[in-house]
mmCIF file of C-alpha atoms in Angstrom:
data_model
loop_
_atom_site.group_PDB
_atom_site.id
_atom_site.type_symbol
_atom_site.label_atom_id
_atom_site.label_comp_id
_atom_site.label_asym_id
_atom_site.label_seq_id
_atom_site.Cartn_x
_atom_site.Cartn_y
_atom_site.Cartn_z
ATOM 1 C CA UNK A 1 0.311 0.389 -0.323
ATOM 2 C CA UNK A 2 1.292 3.256 -1.158
ATOM 3 C CA UNK A 3 0.767 6.380 1.269
ATOM 4 C CA UNK A 4 1.863 9.702 0.957
ATOM 5 C CA UNK A 5 2.189 11.554 3.840
ATOM 6 C CA UNK A 6 4.747 9.323 5.453
ATOM 7 C CA UNK A 7 8.440 9.587 5.175
ATOM 8 C CA UNK A 8 11.641 8.048 5.951
ATOM 9 C CA UNK A 9 14.489 9.071 7.750
ATOM 10 C CA UNK A 10 17.625 7.694 7.488
ATOM 11 C CA UNK A 11 20.307 8.712 9.896
ATOM 12 C CA UNK A 12 24.045 8.434 8.742
ATOM 13 C CA UNK A 13 26.868 9.046 10.927
ATOM 14 C CA UNK A 14 29.127 9.364 8.195
ATOM 15 C CA UNK A 15 29.432 12.235 4.988
ATOM 16 C CA UNK A 16 30.890 9.861 2.632
ATOM 17 C CA UNK A 17 27.918 6.710 3.933
ATOM 18 C CA UNK A 18 26.077 9.505 3.106
ATOM 19 C CA UNK A 19 26.904 10.067 -0.337
ATOM 20 C CA UNK A 20 26.522 6.324 -1.193
ATOM 21 C CA UNK A 21 23.360 6.388 0.077
ATOM 22 C CA UNK A 22 22.292 8.781 -1.765
ATOM 23 C CA UNK A 23 23.803 7.360 -4.976
ATOM 24 C CA UNK A 24 21.678 4.398 -4.079
ATOM 25 C CA UNK A 25 18.628 5.718 -3.503
ATOM 26 C CA UNK A 26 18.164 7.745 -6.598
ATOM 27 C CA UNK A 27 19.253 4.681 -8.042
ATOM 28 C CA UNK A 28 16.509 2.364 -6.559
ATOM 29 C CA UNK A 29 14.688 5.172 -8.160
ATOM 30 C CA UNK A 30 13.902 6.610 -4.236
ATOM 31 C CA UNK A 31 12.163 10.293 -4.028
ATOM 32 C CA UNK A 32 14.479 12.474 -1.468
ATOM 33 C CA UNK A 33 12.307 14.654 -0.161
ATOM 34 C CA UNK A 34 15.576 16.171 1.473
ATOM 35 C CA UNK A 35 18.760 16.012 3.318
ATOM 36 C CA UNK A 36 19.935 17.648 6.289
ATOM 37 C CA UNK A 37 23.777 17.817 6.979
ATOM 38 C CA UNK A 38 25.886 19.870 9.891
ATOM 39 C CA UNK A 39 28.099 21.248 7.195
ATOM 40 C CA UNK A 40 27.780 21.429 3.749
ATOM 41 C CA UNK A 41 29.081 17.921 2.063
ATOM 42 C CA UNK A 42 30.836 19.166 -1.156
ATOM 43 C CA UNK A 43 28.800 17.155 -4.497
ATOM 44 C CA UNK A 44 26.196 16.054 -2.400
ATOM 45 C CA UNK A 45 24.382 18.515 -4.536
ATOM 46 C CA UNK A 46 25.116 17.139 -7.453
ATOM 47 C CA UNK A 47 24.587 13.873 -6.790
ATOM 48 C CA UNK A 48 20.225 14.736 -5.713
ATOM 49 C CA UNK A 49 19.932 15.396 -9.164
ATOM 50 C CA UNK A 50 19.402 19.194 -7.685
ATOM 51 C CA UNK A 51 19.592 21.908 -10.585
ATOM 52 C CA UNK A 52 23.021 24.688 -10.636
ATOM 53 C CA UNK A 53 21.645 27.771 -9.089
ATOM 54 C CA UNK A 54 20.317 30.669 -10.974
ATOM 55 C CA UNK A 55 21.974 32.582 -8.367
ATOM 56 C CA UNK A 56 24.823 33.957 -9.427
ATOM 57 C CA UNK A 57 22.520 35.078 -12.637
ATOM 58 C CA UNK A 58 20.933 37.467 -9.904
ATOM 59 C CA UNK A 59 24.290 38.867 -8.566
ATOM 60 C CA UNK A 60 25.199 40.128 -11.650
ATOM 61 C CA UNK A 61 22.167 41.532 -12.650
ATOM 62 C CA UNK A 62 22.480 43.218 -8.845
ATOM 63 C CA UNK A 63 25.540 44.452 -9.246
ATOM 64 C CA UNK A 64 25.299 45.799 -13.240
ATOM 65 C CA UNK A 65 21.576 47.543 -11.211
ATOM 66 C CA UNK A 66 24.322 48.724 -9.012
ATOM 67 C CA UNK A 67 26.623 50.318 -10.766
ATOM 68 C CA UNK A 68 24.270 51.773 -12.953
ATOM 69 C CA UNK A 69 23.255 53.992 -9.853
ATOM 70 C CA UNK A 70 26.296 54.592 -9.307
ATOM 71 C CA UNK A 71 26.614 56.043 -12.678
ATOM 72 C CA UNK A 72 23.614 58.240 -12.412
ATOM 73 C CA UNK A 73 24.170 59.143 -9.497
ATOM 74 C CA UNK A 74 27.410 61.231 -9.565
ATOM 75 C CA UNK A 75 26.414 62.273 -12.826
ATOM 76 C CA UNK A 76 23.699 64.061 -11.425
ATOM 77 C CA UNK A 77 25.240 65.613 -8.437
ATOM 78 C CA UNK A 78 28.337 66.344 -9.675
ATOM 79 C CA UNK A 79 28.067 67.075 -13.456
ATOM 80 C CA UNK A 80 23.931 68.386 -13.403
ATOM 81 C CA UNK A 81 23.384 69.478 -10.545
ATOM 82 C CA UNK A 82 25.736 71.078 -8.413
ATOM 83 C CA UNK A 83 29.297 71.373 -10.155
ATOM 84 C CA UNK A 84 32.410 72.038 -8.087
ATOM 85 C CA UNK A 85 35.758 72.950 -9.266
ATOM 86 C CA UNK A 86 37.135 70.105 -6.635
ATOM 87 C CA UNK A 87 41.486 70.375 -6.954
ATOM 88 C CA UNK A 88 40.877 72.254 -10.244
ATOM 89 C CA UNK A 89 39.550 68.587 -11.800
ATOM 90 C CA UNK A 90 36.927 70.373 -13.835
ATOM 91 C CA UNK A 91 32.787 69.159 -13.873
ATOM 92 C CA UNK A 92 31.740 69.561 -17.812
ATOM 93 C CA UNK A 93 31.558 65.969 -18.721
ATOM 94 C CA UNK A 94 31.941 62.928 -16.666
ATOM 95 C CA UNK A 95 33.679 61.446 -18.379
ATOM 96 C CA UNK A 96 36.576 63.399 -17.815
ATOM 97 C CA UNK A 97 36.012 62.795 -14.426
ATOM 98 C CA UNK A 98 35.290 59.507 -14.494
ATOM 99 C CA UNK A 99 39.138 58.658 -13.016
ATOM 100 C CA UNK A 100 38.346 59.940 -9.896
ATOM 101 C CA UNK A 101 34.371 58.788 -9.433
ATOM 102 C CA UNK A 102 35.942 55.349 -10.081
ATOM 103 C CA UNK A 103 36.091 54.272 -6.382
ATOM 104 C CA UNK A 104 32.079 54.950 -6.241
ATOM 105 C CA UNK A 105 31.718 52.702 -8.478
ATOM 106 C CA UNK A 106 32.742 50.113 -7.818
ATOM 107 C CA UNK A 107 31.326 50.361 -3.860
ATOM 108 C CA UNK A 108 27.686 50.591 -5.022
ATOM 109 C CA UNK A 109 28.464 47.767 -7.422
ATOM 110 C CA UNK A 110 28.706 45.718 -4.950
ATOM 111 C CA UNK A 111 26.698 47.266 -2.062
ATOM 112 C CA UNK A 112 24.020 46.607 -4.739
ATOM 113 C CA UNK A 113 24.882 42.763 -5.289
ATOM 114 C CA UNK A 114 25.596 42.149 -1.834
ATOM 115 C CA UNK A 115 22.280 43.204 0.299
ATOM 116 C CA UNK A 116 19.726 42.697 -3.355
ATOM 117 C CA UNK A 117 21.735 39.002 -3.042
ATOM 118 C CA UNK A 118 20.611 37.993 1.014
ATOM 119 C CA UNK A 119 17.041 39.365 0.575
ATOM 120 C CA UNK A 120 17.097 37.567 -2.382
ATOM 121 C CA UNK A 121 18.606 34.340 -1.050
ATOM 122 C CA UNK A 122 16.730 34.358 2.212
ATOM 123 C CA UNK A 123 13.748 34.904 -0.325
ATOM 124 C CA UNK A 124 14.579 31.820 -2.195
ATOM 125 C CA UNK A 125 14.683 29.758 1.009
ATOM 126 C CA UNK A 126 11.876 31.863 2.557
ATOM 127 C CA UNK A 127 13.761 31.997 5.777
ATOM 128 C CA UNK A 128 11.304 34.933 7.014
ATOM 129 C CA UNK A 129 12.648 36.384 10.917
ATOM 130 C CA UNK A 130 11.210 34.585 13.679
ATOM 131 C CA UNK A 131 10.522 31.029 11.615
ATOM 132 C CA UNK A 132 10.170 28.066 12.755
ATOM 133 C CA UNK A 133 13.178 25.270 13.270
ATOM 134 C CA UNK A 134 12.128 22.820 10.020
ATOM 135 C CA UNK A 135 14.592 20.259 11.085
ATOM 136 C CA UNK A 136 12.891 16.604 11.879
ATOM 137 C CA UNK A 137 16.187 15.173 14.365
ATOM 138 C CA UNK A 138 18.449 17.769 16.466
ATOM 139 C CA UNK A 139 21.276 15.710 15.972
ATOM 140 C CA UNK A 140 21.257 17.218 12.498
ATOM 141 C CA UNK A 141 22.649 19.862 13.656
ATOM 142 C CA UNK A 142 25.797 18.921 15.549
ATOM 143 C CA UNK A 143 26.976 14.597 14.099
ATOM 144 C CA UNK A 144 24.756 13.766 12.246
ATOM 145 C CA UNK A 145 23.002 13.640 8.484
ATOM 146 C CA UNK A 146 19.394 12.331 8.248
ATOM 147 C CA UNK A 147 17.987 11.664 4.906
ATOM 148 C CA UNK A 148 14.218 11.803 4.279
ATOM 149 C CA UNK A 149 12.739 10.285 1.708
ATOM 150 C CA UNK A 150 8.774 9.629 0.306
ATOM 151 C CA UNK A 151 7.393 6.411 1.248
ATOM 152 C CA UNK A 152 6.494 4.805 -2.104
ATOM 153 C CA UNK A 153 5.517 0.659 -2.055
ATOM 154 C CA UNK A 154 6.623 -1.420 1.397
ATOM 155 C CA UNK A 155 7.262 0.346 4.302
ATOM 156 C CA UNK A 156 9.500 -3.156 5.771
ATOM 157 C CA UNK A 157 10.985 -3.292 2.366
ATOM 158 C CA UNK A 158 12.864 0.151 2.832
ATOM 159 C CA UNK A 159 14.195 0.118 5.946
ATOM 160 C CA UNK A 160 15.599 -2.720 4.717
ATOM 161 C CA UNK A 161 17.051 -1.238 1.849
ATOM 162 C CA UNK A 162 18.117 2.112 3.679
ATOM 163 C CA UNK A 163 19.743 -0.093 6.443
ATOM 164 C CA UNK A 164 21.295 -1.571 3.781
ATOM 165 C CA UNK A 165 22.707 1.411 2.425
ATOM 166 C CA UNK A 166 24.460 2.062 6.717
ATOM 167 C CA UNK A 167 22.249 3.844 7.960
ATOM 168 C CA UNK A 168 22.652 3.962 11.758
ATOM 169 C CA UNK A 169 18.653 4.477 12.323
ATOM 170 C CA UNK A 170 16.087 4.491 10.272
ATOM 171 C CA UNK A 171 12.237 6.586 10.734
ATOM 172 C CA UNK A 172 8.581 5.762 8.945
ATOM 173 C CA UNK A 173 7.418 9.396 9.838
ATOM 174 C CA UNK A 174 3.849 10.761 9.339
ATOM 175 C CA UNK A 175 4.259 13.738 7.929
ATOM 176 C CA UNK A 176 1.837 16.016 8.498
#
């Protein structure tokens, strides 16, 4: 009997065993809901079949936005609105003064990219202030790894499969 509201929690105590288990689980066509680890495991996203992130594209767009805002701001402030003779530099055009504006352009590019990336990351990850933790087992913040797999088919067969993958503990949980 197949139930969609149950998940299996397979707990591992070694990241290499976890990586092998993820590969075996995908080869057996079980659906991995999530993997919880106490530290980033190199190659886990690829082993799970997760698509590459597009956050780098966002960072580039945010940096270009910052550069554009800096250019517009400096042109309006220093050239159009209130031109001043500072150190004998001419204020007739933006191009003539651009070498002096490079540090401002760089800082605004970094400022926009960094701040907007943090906001994008929190929105994409659904991390809101005062959000309750979604960690199913407190040991995954210390020294254990947990793989959450949707229960499909025979539960006892799945439990024995994950015990054979090196799991130190296997539980079937009712998901709400």
